Amino acid sequence: MKSRTKRLVALFATLAMTASLLAGCGGGSEPATNDAPATTDDAAAADDAATDDAATTDDAATTDDAATDDTASAGDTNSTPRNETLYFAGQQWGTINDWNPFSTNSNNAMCIQQKDSSRTLIYETLFMFNLLDGQLYPLLATDWSWDDDTLTAMTVKMNPDAHWSDGSALTANDVAYTWDCNVKYESSLGLDFSNYVESMTATDDTTLAIKCKLDDAGNPANPLKVQQVLQQMFVMQKAYLETVEERNGSDKDAVKLDKMEDLVASGPYMPFFDDDQKVVFIRDENYWGQAASMWGKLPAPKYIAHVIYADNNAGQVALEAGDVDVCQQFTTDVQKLWEEKNLPITTYIDEPPYGQCATMPSCWMNVEKPGLDQVEVRKAIAMATDYDQIIASAMSNQSPTFKDVPRSTMNPTDGEQALYDHDAVKDLQFAGNDIDGANALLDEAGIVDTDGDGIREYNGTPLSFKAECPDGWTDWMASLEIVAASAKNIGIDIQTFFPDTNTFYDDITTGNFEICMNSPSGASITNPWGRCMQFLSSQYADLSVNWSGNWGKYRNDEADEILAKIPLETDQATLKEYYTRLNEIYLTDVPNFALMYRPELFYIVNESVWTGYPMKDDGSNIPPTDCTDGYGIAALYNLTLVE
């Protein structure tokens, strides 16, 4: 196990490199330009996809020439002092094309990343989600509460200290107008949450009233989704939105295409420089968060910078060189960076799995395909798969094993694991590589090889399937190869197929696949309910284009009934019964099965220049969400320069 002491030894061993870096501007490799901008949804997918892409290149990364000035020189905004700049890798993969949270064609991941833990460097949310405890922490708002036990209306109190980058007060009127515009202009967020939120109204400058949309029985459509919008929606200035509307004639498409380069925001940083090689944000010295009611000070780095690297390998070269401080990339055998190379690099946890796992990349089987519509076939594939090999090789042990954390619909955090009865589903568990058990299950079901070619048949048709994931996502590709090899041992032929990313997403969202690999949602205020929906809900089965979940089109009436009850239930004992039953269904019918546990964001930090990053059990309760997402942004206020 490495320790803080060992990391400091590595720091002293690299003092010469550190001195050079403190004089330089950072840099990294000469990146390739991404010519195809992603949609807003795709920007989030691309951010996650980059963690799966372990592609290599023969091109060596080059470093920028050292900058000797103490401040960024006029006319050379690409250069910022190294000892004032926090450099990132693995989040921004293309040239920024807008600053518009309503956009459906934005690839500005560093600024516009509206997820369960939204990225709040420039735009801010009402609250910040913390995946470590599943709680919401105050940001623009100080507290929220349901008006009564019917869960039909909510009151949110704003922080009166909050103000915009132009100095004007940020009020509940801004929040209400932001919501109205999301609905009016049909942003992705507006289209989603308008199914659950009826209205947001400012009753005064510091009070926001939220009404829930009701179903035919008069019950709120989904209180969990109403809570989710608190941490996900970027709040925008009403006066600025009115300006955007005026210059675009309130045309829906034009508003969503507006680049918003003249943006007004409330966050700790503002745009400073961007081109096809780098994006840089600069700290707002008048940021409201330095008030005693919030952080009480400004974030430590004056600049946030992200070189646009060509691939993971280029980003890793820069990380090892000290040109990257925070790296959101999957790195095979990450421990070798400090154990063998003696670099001042660390991860959130000192030992395997090194990161805080919060999601479960899974094998999804299309139950509408003959053979895969049989539970015995699905479960046999799941039982035979060698998960220990997947975790050891594809993930280089950066995942707990299913012996350590038995499979369920829950992520491996303590909070979710406590929400179901482990003993009740113990007899349904399978740890993998159970070839004898899988063969016996198929034999008993009469699914056998009748012609002696080594492949079992169902209704006279050989059990032969194609399994896919995107080309270049090498850890996922390796995982599916192991699934295929394991299946061969039980007489099932699985051939792997690795299309380009766009083809993969077209296949999975239209149901044009037999077996595929994809991740459900990670940590969220709506989980584990939201993830159970993705695993089991037939709500998604009839969608012609499905980005939401249940890609295998599984149907179970009882599961649907339980999933409908959970958002309206507040009794913890009853909720535990519901989640236990859902896990019984999941483990019995096996509509899909997890191949590994995985961090929602990878988190590797180089302490050559900055130190004080969140680490497990350091007492900070700051999650490893790369100092940018949800409550993880609190890390920016604890960073200090290496002496």
XYZ file of C-alpha atoms in Angstrom:
643
model
C 0.000 0.000 0.000
C 1.262 3.443 -0.777
C 0.991 6.194 1.791
C 1.115 9.971 1.948
C 4.706 9.611 3.186
C 5.620 7.532 0.156
C 4.021 10.085 -2.129
C 6.060 12.848 -0.504
C 9.231 10.843 -1.137
C 8.235 10.777 -4.791
C 7.661 14.514 -4.662
C 11.167 15.180 -3.388
C 12.529 12.847 -6.045
C 10.975 15.058 -8.725
C 11.934 18.498 -7.402
C 13.893 19.312 -10.537
C 10.870 18.560 -12.713
C 8.617 20.539 -10.381
C 10.828 23.612 -10.527
C 10.683 23.500 -14.300
C 6.932 23.068 -14.291
C 6.381 26.002 -11.985
C 8.043 28.195 -14.570
C 6.178 26.672 -17.504
C 2.753 26.842 -18.981
C 1.851 23.147 -18.878
C 1.025 22.097 -22.393
C 1.043 18.415 -23.204
C 0.768 16.772 -26.591
C -0.179 18.416 -29.849
C -3.784 17.210 -29.969
C -5.877 16.317 -32.968
C -8.972 18.364 -33.645
C -12.344 16.698 -33.254
C -14.194 17.818 -36.367
C -17.561 16.284 -35.446
C -19.268 18.109 -32.565
C -21.362 15.949 -30.284
C -24.871 16.637 -29.083
C -25.470 17.697 -25.484
C -26.399 14.129 -24.566
C -23.443 12.853 -26.563
C -21.107 15.219 -24.733
C -21.936 13.401 -21.504
C -21.597 10.079 -23.293
C -18.283 11.163 -24.779
C -17.019 12.141 -21.334
C -17.864 8.643 -20.099
C -16.698 7.045 -23.334
C -13.271 8.572 -22.934
C -12.832 6.621 -19.688
C -13.414 3.438 -21.644
C -11.108 4.307 -24.526
C -7.657 2.983 -23.740
C -6.393 3.343 -27.316
C -2.659 3.869 -27.771
C -0.627 5.899 -30.215
C 2.977 5.878 -31.382
C 3.121 9.645 -31.247
C 5.041 10.985 -28.281
C 3.495 13.904 -26.434
C 5.421 17.138 -26.540
C 5.485 19.795 -23.870
C 4.955 23.486 -24.379
C 7.851 25.875 -24.029
C 8.209 27.129 -20.499
C 6.617 30.458 -19.738
C 8.742 32.680 -17.562
C 6.275 35.473 -16.826
C 4.447 35.407 -13.511
C 1.196 36.353 -15.177
C -0.404 35.608 -18.514
C 0.943 38.064 -21.049
C -1.393 40.253 -23.052
C -2.126 38.756 -26.458
C -0.896 35.326 -25.306
C -3.858 34.010 -23.355
C -2.819 30.445 -24.182
C -0.015 30.809 -21.632
C -0.830 30.922 -17.925
C 1.501 30.576 -14.917
C 1.928 26.908 -14.011
C 1.738 27.635 -10.292
C -1.681 29.280 -10.770
C -3.141 26.741 -13.202
C -4.835 23.412 -12.539
C -4.530 21.215 -15.635
C -6.994 18.476 -16.574
C -7.131 15.529 -18.962
C -9.971 13.222 -19.933
C -12.906 15.629 -19.853
C -12.730 17.839 -22.956
C -12.192 15.925 -26.217
C -12.872 18.498 -28.915
C -12.890 22.177 -29.807
C -15.614 24.032 -27.916
C -18.496 25.088 -30.157
C -20.762 26.963 -27.718
C -21.461 27.921 -24.087
C -25.195 27.247 -24.268
C -26.792 24.891 -21.693
C -29.906 24.629 -23.899
C -27.891 23.415 -26.883
C -28.498 20.016 -28.436
C -25.192 20.225 -30.280
C -22.707 21.206 -27.596
C -19.421 19.458 -26.888
C -18.354 21.879 -24.144
C -17.957 19.235 -21.468
C -15.768 21.358 -19.161
C -18.539 23.946 -18.862
C -21.824 22.261 -19.787
C -22.103 18.884 -18.097
C -25.579 18.610 -16.603
C -25.711 15.234 -14.897
C -26.567 14.012 -11.425
C -23.345 15.675 -10.325
C -23.366 18.686 -12.626
C -20.068 20.402 -13.472
C -20.332 23.804 -11.800
C -17.155 25.659 -12.737
C -19.076 28.356 -14.676
C -22.820 27.690 -14.440
C -24.161 26.621 -11.059
C -27.024 24.521 -9.714
C -29.224 24.977 -6.675
C -27.556 22.105 -4.841
C -24.557 19.785 -5.250
C -24.866 15.998 -5.105
C -22.327 13.988 -3.085
C -22.049 10.371 -4.204
C -20.307 9.393 -0.947
C -23.396 9.934 1.203
C -26.152 10.424 -1.379
C -26.970 13.866 -0.003
C -27.560 17.305 -1.524
C -25.301 20.133 -0.361
C -26.233 23.840 -0.598
C -24.956 25.975 -3.458
C -27.214 28.692 -4.883
C -29.920 27.499 -2.488
C -29.568 26.887 1.228
C -32.307 24.317 1.854
C -35.376 22.632 0.414
C -38.380 20.829 1.902
C -41.635 19.219 0.861
C -44.613 21.334 1.845
C -46.388 18.308 3.356
C -46.397 14.514 3.269
C -48.288 14.398 -0.041
C -45.011 15.268 -1.841
C -46.892 17.431 -4.321
C -45.123 20.740 -3.669
C -41.676 21.842 -2.567
C -40.189 25.061 -1.201
C -36.592 26.062 -1.928
C -34.809 28.866 -0.092
C -32.145 30.767 -2.026
C -28.824 32.051 -0.687
C -29.220 35.860 -0.540
C -25.447 36.272 -1.005
C -25.506 34.747 -4.489
C -24.924 37.128 -7.376
C -24.065 37.040 -11.064
C -20.715 37.715 -12.695
C -22.012 41.203 -13.607
C -22.618 41.907 -9.910
C -26.430 41.798 -9.976
C -28.325 39.718 -7.431
C -29.250 36.120 -8.234
C -32.827 35.493 -7.149
C -35.610 32.942 -7.277
C -36.929 34.833 -10.319
C -33.830 33.735 -12.247
C -34.460 30.100 -11.326
C -38.123 30.235 -12.338
C -37.291 31.885 -15.661
C -34.521 29.370 -16.339
C -37.016 26.555 -15.838
C -39.601 28.198 -18.084
C -37.016 28.608 -20.847
C -35.905 24.983 -20.579
C -39.521 23.976 -21.142
C -40.296 26.616 -23.786
C -37.228 25.889 -25.896
C -37.378 22.129 -25.352
C -33.899 21.571 -24.017
C -32.984 17.993 -23.150
C -33.447 18.855 -19.485
C -36.787 20.548 -20.144
C -38.143 17.625 -22.145
C -37.162 15.208 -19.383
C -38.173 17.002 -16.209
C -41.358 18.631 -17.522
C -42.876 15.174 -17.118
C -42.504 15.589 -13.362
C -42.381 19.334 -12.614
C -45.553 21.346 -13.226
C -44.101 24.757 -12.424
C -41.441 26.784 -10.642
C -42.551 30.136 -9.242
C -40.723 32.828 -7.273
C -42.856 33.843 -4.300
C -40.190 36.405 -3.380
C -36.523 36.981 -4.219
C -35.294 34.191 -1.945
C -38.168 31.692 -2.117
C -38.941 29.270 -4.942
C -42.160 27.244 -5.044
C -42.060 24.022 -7.063
C -45.260 22.175 -7.939
C -45.150 18.547 -9.000
C -47.011 17.207 -11.978
C -49.798 14.866 -10.841
C -50.993 11.597 -12.322
C -54.636 10.674 -12.943
C -55.020 9.574 -9.323
C -53.783 12.908 -7.992
C -50.405 11.558 -6.888
C -47.129 13.275 -7.801
C -45.711 11.776 -10.976
C -42.294 11.208 -9.414
C -40.928 13.075 -6.374
C -37.460 11.589 -6.895
C -37.172 13.253 -10.292
C -38.252 16.555 -8.783
C -35.383 16.275 -6.305
C -33.022 15.431 -9.146
C -33.642 18.701 -10.974
C -32.315 20.582 -7.922
C -28.791 19.299 -8.544
C -28.903 19.102 -12.320
C -30.371 22.303 -13.772
C -27.935 25.137 -14.428
C -29.470 28.412 -13.227
C -29.187 31.248 -15.757
C -29.755 34.983 -15.457
C -33.260 36.082 -16.457
C -32.045 39.373 -17.957
C -29.441 37.577 -20.049
C -31.941 34.967 -21.269
C -34.273 37.760 -22.327
C -31.392 39.239 -24.343
C -30.777 35.875 -26.016
C -34.472 35.540 -26.802
C -34.649 39.030 -28.272
C -31.689 38.579 -30.611
C -33.095 35.251 -31.797
C -36.708 36.330 -32.116
C -37.638 33.713 -29.480
C -37.205 31.088 -32.181
C -36.758 27.701 -30.527
C -34.053 26.395 -32.832
C -32.193 29.701 -32.968
C -32.082 29.995 -29.168
C -30.618 26.494 -28.895
C -28.001 27.332 -31.530
C -26.933 30.617 -29.890
C -23.271 30.316 -28.888
C -23.774 32.452 -25.744
C -20.166 33.631 -25.862
C -21.262 36.781 -23.989
C -22.627 34.651 -21.143
C -23.428 35.860 -17.641
C -22.906 33.166 -15.002
C -22.619 32.728 -11.250
C -19.773 30.221 -10.905
C -16.216 30.641 -9.645
C -14.744 30.728 -13.164
C -15.425 32.405 -16.494
C -14.192 31.682 -20.035
C -10.670 32.990 -20.705
C -9.262 31.276 -23.810
C -10.132 28.388 -26.106
C -9.023 27.033 -29.472
C -8.527 23.622 -31.059
C -5.690 22.811 -28.650
C -6.687 24.107 -25.231
C -9.509 25.573 -23.158
C -8.775 27.856 -20.209
C -11.086 29.318 -17.563
C -10.122 32.218 -15.291
C -11.260 32.724 -11.705
C -13.891 35.410 -11.070
C -12.245 37.465 -8.326
C -15.683 38.796 -7.387
C -17.212 35.319 -7.080
C -20.076 35.341 -4.592
C -18.999 32.008 -3.062
C -16.295 33.705 -1.004
C -19.099 34.906 1.275
C -19.169 33.394 4.761
C -22.463 31.681 3.914
C -20.735 29.541 1.248
C -17.046 28.648 0.858
C -15.671 31.679 2.668
C -12.859 32.068 0.124
C -12.011 31.731 -3.545
C -10.854 28.449 -5.106
C -7.083 28.037 -5.031
C -6.268 27.801 -8.761
C -6.611 31.063 -10.670
C -6.891 29.166 -13.945
C -8.526 25.902 -14.968
C -7.014 24.493 -18.177
C -7.589 21.452 -20.350
C -5.361 20.555 -23.289
C -7.388 18.760 -25.971
C -5.454 15.509 -26.223
C -5.703 13.149 -29.177
C -6.347 10.082 -27.029
C -5.847 8.493 -23.613
C -2.207 7.703 -24.267
C -1.342 11.343 -24.934
C -3.154 12.361 -21.769
C -1.294 9.747 -19.733
C 2.090 10.863 -21.082
C 1.245 14.407 -19.972
C 0.080 13.141 -16.566
C 3.355 11.322 -15.995
C 5.316 14.392 -17.079
C 3.481 16.573 -14.572
C 1.703 18.550 -17.297
C -1.658 17.235 -16.038
C -2.796 17.573 -12.439
C -6.190 15.801 -12.542
C -6.749 12.949 -14.980
C -10.186 11.473 -15.766
C -8.970 8.489 -17.783
C -8.818 4.741 -17.298
C -5.169 3.772 -16.811
C -4.213 0.110 -16.895
C -2.143 -0.944 -13.865
C -2.324 2.562 -12.468
C -0.368 1.472 -9.374
C 2.772 1.101 -11.488
C 2.941 4.888 -11.776
C 4.030 5.118 -8.138
C 5.270 1.584 -7.398
C 7.602 1.229 -10.395
C 8.038 4.747 -11.809
C 8.095 6.412 -8.372
C 5.986 9.307 -9.614
C 4.090 11.653 -7.246
C 0.796 10.291 -8.571
C -2.042 8.938 -6.501
C -5.620 7.707 -6.672
C -8.582 8.129 -4.340
C -7.927 4.788 -2.618
C -4.428 3.497 -1.829
C -5.110 -0.075 -2.924
C -7.402 -1.930 -5.339
C -9.869 -0.882 -6.653
C -8.104 2.540 -6.368
C -11.282 4.493 -7.219
C -14.790 4.868 -5.775
C -16.845 2.514 -7.906
C -20.383 3.728 -8.505
C -21.642 2.074 -11.678
C -21.797 -1.391 -13.228
C -21.027 -1.822 -16.940
C -23.300 -4.695 -17.871
C -23.982 -7.307 -20.509
C -27.427 -6.631 -21.981
C -29.223 -9.448 -23.789
C -32.009 -8.701 -26.235
C -34.844 -10.871 -24.892
C -36.738 -10.521 -28.164
C -34.088 -12.630 -29.921
C -34.770 -16.401 -30.107
C -32.670 -18.225 -27.557
C -32.042 -15.116 -25.483
C -35.762 -15.077 -24.720
C -35.069 -18.156 -22.558
C -34.046 -17.386 -18.991
C -31.936 -20.547 -18.807
C -29.791 -19.342 -21.697
C -29.335 -15.880 -20.204
C -28.508 -17.210 -16.757
C -26.149 -19.878 -18.132
C -24.137 -17.205 -19.968
C -24.007 -15.152 -16.763
C -23.008 -18.136 -14.612
C -20.243 -19.218 -16.997
C -18.596 -15.793 -17.423
C -15.231 -15.523 -15.681
C -15.629 -12.236 -13.792
C -12.374 -12.640 -11.878
C -10.524 -12.679 -15.196
C -12.416 -9.588 -16.388
C -11.553 -7.706 -13.220
C -7.924 -8.856 -13.177
C -7.158 -8.300 -16.861
C -9.646 -5.886 -18.454
C -9.888 -3.726 -15.315
C -6.399 -4.456 -13.889
C -8.100 -5.033 -10.515
C -9.714 -1.594 -10.449
C -13.017 -3.149 -9.361
C -14.208 -5.128 -6.334
C -14.936 -8.758 -7.170
C -18.444 -10.179 -7.011
C -17.255 -12.253 -4.064
C -16.397 -9.024 -2.262
C -19.638 -7.289 -3.271
C -22.300 -9.813 -4.406
C -24.186 -8.734 -7.520
C -27.420 -6.801 -7.245
C -28.972 -3.670 -8.716
C -26.984 -1.641 -6.167
C -23.647 0.045 -6.650
C -20.888 -0.895 -4.167
C -21.302 2.152 -1.915
C -22.290 1.495 1.702
C -25.517 3.490 1.422
C -26.964 1.503 -1.474
C -25.756 -1.853 -0.198
C -27.764 -1.303 2.996
C -31.010 -0.888 1.055
C -31.746 -4.568 0.426
C -31.665 -7.875 2.345
C -28.512 -9.689 1.232
C -29.496 -12.952 2.916
C -32.832 -13.069 1.081
C -31.074 -13.329 -2.304
C -27.986 -15.251 -1.226
C -29.122 -18.515 -2.854
C -29.649 -16.714 -6.190
C -26.112 -15.352 -6.406
C -23.488 -16.514 -8.900
C -19.828 -15.559 -8.743
C -18.969 -16.719 -12.266
C -16.835 -19.337 -14.003
C -19.390 -21.972 -12.997
C -19.156 -24.099 -16.125
C -20.591 -27.237 -14.521
C -23.575 -25.377 -13.088
C -24.313 -23.585 -16.360
C -24.114 -26.814 -18.369
C -26.421 -28.560 -15.909
C -28.946 -25.713 -16.134
C -29.068 -25.943 -19.922
C -29.200 -29.747 -19.947
C -32.122 -29.741 -17.514
C -33.975 -27.272 -19.763
C -33.471 -29.579 -22.740
C -31.296 -27.048 -24.553
C -28.666 -29.409 -25.915
C -26.334 -29.992 -28.868
C -28.185 -32.430 -31.123
C -25.890 -32.460 -34.160
C -22.538 -32.771 -32.427
C -21.026 -29.498 -33.696
C -20.390 -28.241 -30.166
C -23.167 -25.638 -30.235
C -26.441 -26.148 -28.406
C -29.715 -25.512 -30.223
C -33.011 -24.031 -29.140
C -36.042 -24.928 -31.293
C -33.641 -26.298 -33.876
C -31.600 -23.083 -34.158
C -27.988 -22.965 -32.897
C -27.355 -20.667 -29.961
C -25.116 -18.273 -31.844
C -25.050 -14.563 -30.973
C -23.114 -11.384 -31.736
C -21.865 -9.266 -28.808
C -20.825 -5.667 -29.366
C -19.284 -2.575 -27.823
C -17.463 0.375 -29.425
C -14.135 -0.184 -31.108
C -11.266 1.307 -29.092
C -12.891 0.806 -25.690
C -10.261 -1.797 -25.012
C -11.283 -2.763 -21.475
C -14.875 -3.323 -22.648
C -13.663 -5.194 -25.720
C -11.535 -7.460 -23.524
C -14.533 -8.050 -21.243
C -16.732 -9.216 -24.105
C -13.969 -11.480 -25.395
C -13.962 -13.170 -21.982
C -17.770 -13.509 -22.083
C -17.461 -15.151 -25.504
C -14.685 -17.507 -24.419
C -16.628 -18.532 -21.317
C -19.789 -19.180 -23.339
C -17.864 -21.527 -25.653
C -17.340 -23.804 -22.647
C -21.108 -24.315 -22.335
C -21.909 -24.789 -26.006
C -22.992 -21.229 -26.824
C -21.328 -19.424 -29.719
C -20.765 -15.713 -29.100
C -18.874 -13.719 -31.695
C -17.598 -10.267 -30.721
C -18.264 -7.237 -32.910
C -16.672 -3.829 -32.357
C -18.259 -1.096 -34.522
C -17.450 2.612 -34.351
C -19.076 4.496 -31.485
C -21.837 6.067 -33.590
C -22.856 2.686 -35.028
C -22.836 1.153 -31.554
C -25.143 3.815 -30.146
C -27.421 3.477 -33.153
C -27.611 -0.280 -32.561
C -28.289 -0.091 -28.844
C -30.834 2.726 -28.976
C -32.841 1.073 -31.753
C -32.637 -2.468 -30.351
C -30.604 -3.656 -33.335
C -28.357 -5.972 -31.332
C -28.280 -9.398 -29.722
C -25.815 -8.855 -26.876
C -24.129 -5.566 -26.021
C -22.225 -3.908 -23.205
C -23.391 -0.631 -21.687
C -23.390 1.176 -18.348
C -26.432 2.087 -16.277
C -26.433 5.307 -14.282
C -24.007 5.662 -11.402
C -24.558 7.708 -8.270
C -27.672 9.890 -8.158
C -30.290 11.221 -5.774
C -32.737 9.047 -7.742
C -30.719 5.859 -7.315
C -30.976 3.000 -6.749
C -34.524 3.485 -8.077
C -33.275 5.031 -11.328
C -30.847 2.188 -11.936
C -33.534 -0.400 -11.159
C -35.643 1.332 -13.798
C -32.819 0.934 -16.282
C -32.369 -2.729 -15.432
C -36.010 -3.801 -15.202
C -38.633 -1.274 -16.344
C -40.752 -2.138 -19.378
C -41.416 1.619 -19.703
C -38.433 1.736 -22.048
C -39.180 -1.452 -23.965
C -41.493 0.124 -26.548
C -39.423 3.223 -27.308
C -38.449 3.406 -30.978
C -35.249 5.216 -29.969
C -34.161 4.384 -26.447
C -31.335 6.223 -24.656
C -32.817 5.609 -21.216
C -32.407 1.973 -20.174
C -33.670 -1.634 -20.365
C -32.022 -1.921 -23.766
C -32.782 -5.661 -23.823
C -36.572 -4.997 -23.803
C -37.256 -7.142 -20.716
C -40.809 -7.068 -19.317
C -42.098 -7.953 -15.853
C -45.425 -6.656 -14.538
C -44.511 -7.125 -10.879
C -41.260 -5.203 -11.309
C -43.181 -2.376 -13.000
C -45.637 -2.212 -10.112
C -42.861 -1.998 -7.522
C -40.942 0.593 -9.522
C -44.081 2.756 -9.649
C -44.464 2.599 -5.850
C -40.909 3.422 -4.793
C -40.859 7.186 -5.600
C -43.981 7.688 -3.459
C -42.777 5.597 -0.497
C -41.030 7.169 2.491
C -41.013 4.257 4.965
C -37.504 2.814 4.953
C -38.564 -0.706 5.947
C -41.045 -0.856 3.078
C -38.460 0.486 0.659
C -36.054 -2.250 1.745
C -38.750 -4.854 1.007
C -39.306 -3.350 -2.428
C -35.615 -3.292 -3.323
C -35.100 -6.817 -2.024
C -37.913 -8.101 -4.230
C -36.533 -6.256 -7.268
C -33.183 -7.934 -6.682
C -34.868 -11.331 -6.459
C -36.454 -10.675 -9.860
C -33.158 -9.391 -11.295
C -31.152 -12.416 -10.139
C -33.853 -14.903 -11.126
C -34.662 -13.667 -14.636
C -31.194 -12.218 -15.458
C -32.301 -9.751 -18.150
C -28.732 -8.404 -17.945
C -25.737 -8.926 -15.699
C -22.930 -6.693 -14.474
C -19.417 -7.502 -15.677
C -17.579 -5.266 -13.210
C -17.932 -2.373 -10.822
C -16.466 0.863 -12.096
C -15.906 4.473 -11.033
C -18.371 6.917 -12.538
C -15.344 9.131 -13.103
C -11.735 8.020 -13.017
C -9.605 10.121 -10.699
C -5.818 10.174 -10.866
C -3.869 13.156 -9.550
C -0.262 14.255 -9.935
C 1.025 16.117 -6.868
C 4.046 17.729 -8.524
C 2.462 21.189 -8.397
C -0.735 20.989 -6.347
C -1.559 18.872 -3.302
C -4.459 18.500 -0.884
C -6.687 16.460 -3.207
C -9.551 14.404 -1.720
C -8.525 10.919 -0.586
C -10.599 8.183 0.999
C -10.876 8.471 4.787
C -9.223 11.895 4.868
C -12.187 13.299 6.798
C -13.204 15.768 4.100
C -16.206 13.825 2.736
C -15.371 15.306 -0.689
C -16.071 12.799 -3.468
C -13.488 11.935 -6.161
C -15.412 13.663 -8.939
C -12.337 15.368 -10.358
C -12.644 18.649 -8.432
C -15.365 19.766 -10.843
C -18.605 17.777 -10.472
C -21.241 18.052 -7.771
C -19.808 18.429 -4.275
C -16.456 17.373 -5.702
C -15.833 21.017 -6.609
C -15.190 21.600 -2.899
C -11.723 20.151 -3.558
C -10.682 23.371 -5.324
C -10.868 25.193 -1.984
C -8.517 22.744 -0.234
C -5.723 22.651 -2.804
C -2.340 24.129 -1.940
C 0.880 24.457 -3.921
C 3.654 21.970 -3.243
C 6.395 23.750 -1.315
